[in-house]
XYZ file of C-alpha atoms in Angstrom:
195
model
C 18.703 78.370 90.935
C 21.117 78.067 88.112
C 22.719 74.517 87.384
C 25.677 73.435 85.553
C 23.751 71.101 83.342
C 23.462 70.119 79.542
C 22.616 73.882 78.871
C 25.806 75.229 80.579
C 27.752 72.847 78.768
C 26.615 73.633 75.426
C 26.856 77.279 75.839
C 30.323 76.880 77.176
C 31.196 75.155 74.119
C 29.722 77.489 71.672
C 31.447 80.483 73.773
C 34.775 78.986 73.697
C 34.793 78.047 70.111
C 33.735 81.473 69.374
C 36.461 82.987 71.592
C 38.798 80.758 70.055
C 37.816 81.670 66.404
C 37.848 85.360 67.453
C 41.312 85.313 69.328
C 43.619 82.853 67.355
C 41.561 83.179 63.923
C 41.361 87.027 63.975
C 43.813 88.430 66.666
C 46.604 86.147 66.464
C 46.850 85.754 62.818
C 47.562 89.793 62.470
C 49.197 90.309 65.745
C 51.288 87.210 66.653
C 50.888 87.780 70.410
C 49.861 84.783 71.879
C 50.201 85.720 75.505
C 47.146 88.398 74.776
C 45.302 86.133 72.705
C 45.398 83.528 75.309
C 44.614 86.260 77.971
C 41.554 87.216 75.652
C 40.186 83.807 76.045
C 40.593 83.581 79.703
C 38.763 86.625 80.229
C 35.998 85.628 78.395
C 35.484 82.238 79.824
C 35.738 84.062 83.465
C 32.952 86.609 82.128
C 30.898 83.659 80.815
C 31.126 81.393 83.981
C 30.560 84.539 86.295
C 27.811 85.716 84.197
C 26.050 82.658 83.463
C 25.880 81.995 87.272
C 24.985 85.353 88.611
C 21.879 84.941 85.693
C 20.214 83.051 88.309
C 19.938 85.794 90.750
C 17.837 88.582 89.904
C 19.996 90.867 88.211
C 19.507 93.002 85.202
C 21.779 92.730 81.788
C 22.887 96.134 81.852
C 23.814 95.571 85.717
C 26.085 92.661 84.377
C 27.699 94.345 81.651
C 28.754 97.227 83.697
C 29.976 95.116 86.313
C 32.568 93.658 84.100
C 33.027 96.803 82.389
C 34.258 98.202 85.453
C 36.658 95.144 86.509
C 38.143 95.815 82.661
C 38.791 99.627 83.433
C 40.346 98.718 86.737
C 42.617 96.017 85.547
C 43.772 97.150 82.191
C 44.098 100.885 82.931
C 47.727 100.084 84.484
C 48.884 98.380 81.075
C 49.101 100.308 77.881
C 46.890 98.471 75.743
C 46.217 99.457 72.146
C 42.699 100.830 70.592
C 42.958 97.130 68.506
C 43.459 94.904 71.919
C 40.739 97.140 73.659
C 38.458 96.479 70.633
C 39.058 92.617 70.830
C 38.429 92.988 74.649
C 35.114 94.209 74.007
C 34.250 91.643 71.365
C 35.294 88.994 73.676
C 33.001 90.146 76.540
C 30.066 91.070 74.191
C 30.475 87.214 72.977
C 30.716 86.255 76.554
C 27.930 88.143 77.780
C 25.516 87.087 74.862
C 26.509 83.138 74.980
C 25.876 83.156 78.667
C 22.820 85.025 78.877
C 21.304 85.534 75.632
C 17.471 84.366 74.825
C 18.620 82.899 71.764
C 18.868 79.325 70.697
C 22.128 77.840 70.096
C 22.314 78.213 66.718
C 21.298 81.236 66.557
C 24.262 82.667 69.219
C 26.722 80.225 66.917
C 25.693 82.115 63.938
C 25.715 85.558 65.753
C 29.230 85.058 67.182
C 30.406 83.630 63.555
C 29.256 87.256 62.061
C 31.247 89.032 64.865
C 34.240 86.423 63.851
C 33.743 87.118 60.487
C 33.656 91.063 60.518
C 36.776 91.080 62.597
C 38.521 89.000 60.040
C 37.361 90.979 57.255
C 38.403 94.133 59.040
C 41.716 93.245 59.917
C 42.611 91.690 56.565
C 43.868 93.620 53.783
C 40.165 93.519 51.656
C 39.089 96.654 52.608
C 42.451 98.678 53.451
C 46.426 98.552 52.729
C 48.265 96.513 55.279
C 50.849 98.566 56.855
C 53.827 97.675 58.900
C 55.504 99.424 61.491
C 59.161 99.438 62.360
C 61.123 101.634 64.861
C 63.969 103.231 63.246
C 67.150 105.011 64.792
C 67.680 107.936 62.451
C 71.178 110.049 62.461
C 70.650 112.490 59.688
C 68.741 114.573 61.982
C 68.517 117.809 59.340
C 65.926 115.385 57.572
C 63.510 115.043 60.586
C 62.120 118.532 59.867
C 58.490 119.019 58.247
C 59.589 120.893 55.252
C 61.961 117.990 54.772
C 59.472 115.252 55.040
C 59.755 114.110 51.491
C 63.525 114.068 51.668
C 63.293 112.011 55.198
C 60.697 109.383 53.403
C 63.085 108.922 50.342
C 66.330 108.572 52.338
C 64.522 105.987 54.587
C 63.015 104.100 51.059
C 66.620 103.934 49.917
C 68.287 103.012 52.629
C 65.839 100.343 54.016
C 64.294 99.112 51.118
C 60.962 99.356 52.370
C 57.896 100.989 50.434
C 57.781 103.865 53.248
C 54.575 105.699 53.153
C 54.585 107.491 56.965
C 57.189 108.603 59.613
C 56.304 109.844 63.041
C 58.969 111.129 65.604
C 59.063 109.303 68.812
C 62.267 111.036 70.207
C 64.786 113.215 69.511
C 68.365 113.491 71.045
C 70.001 116.292 70.217
C 73.171 115.721 71.980
C 73.731 112.436 69.909
C 72.051 113.740 66.996
C 69.871 110.812 66.561
C 66.111 110.435 66.213
C 63.986 107.666 67.016
C 61.269 107.162 64.057
C 58.547 105.139 64.105
C 58.402 104.074 60.099
C 55.156 102.948 58.533
C 55.520 100.934 55.448
C 53.561 98.950 52.899
C 54.204 95.257 53.373
C 54.924 93.436 50.476
C 54.295 89.886 49.555
C 57.590 87.827 49.308
C 57.738 86.474 45.554
C 59.883 83.872 44.271
C 62.103 84.710 41.144
C 62.656 81.653 39.160
């Protein structure tokens, strides 16, 4: 029978600290979405508690992981969730499952969770790739949205917005009003003070 003893408390502490680093140190640092970051932590806590308590029952790890995969699919299929958020949701689930039923010591679990968080931090930083920001723009010069005028469109957006525009995607075209809704990707530049 599973007991809520010192092992549970110590593993729960490792789990909650790892989730806090992943969700607030990695995800929230970039997305600034506190609601999703908090939801990830709550989801990870729920997965940890249920898996830890069910670990005493005769259940395979594959069954436990499949159970939470099904719960995740059922809950999040009604919401539009980005690939990035789905990846973080998977990492939250992985950390919670590893911490709750992993056969490693607390130090090994902490190191493994730390490695997962470090990799997420590095991938989301600008160390490997340039960081692009996205802005939605209502654009009225509709003749520039054709594929052959792509360079003209980008140059016009650079001139009018002052942003270093690198790519433009068309989200919606309204021919009645002669406007297009564009998703503009631009290279975020650091603000520098001029003395």
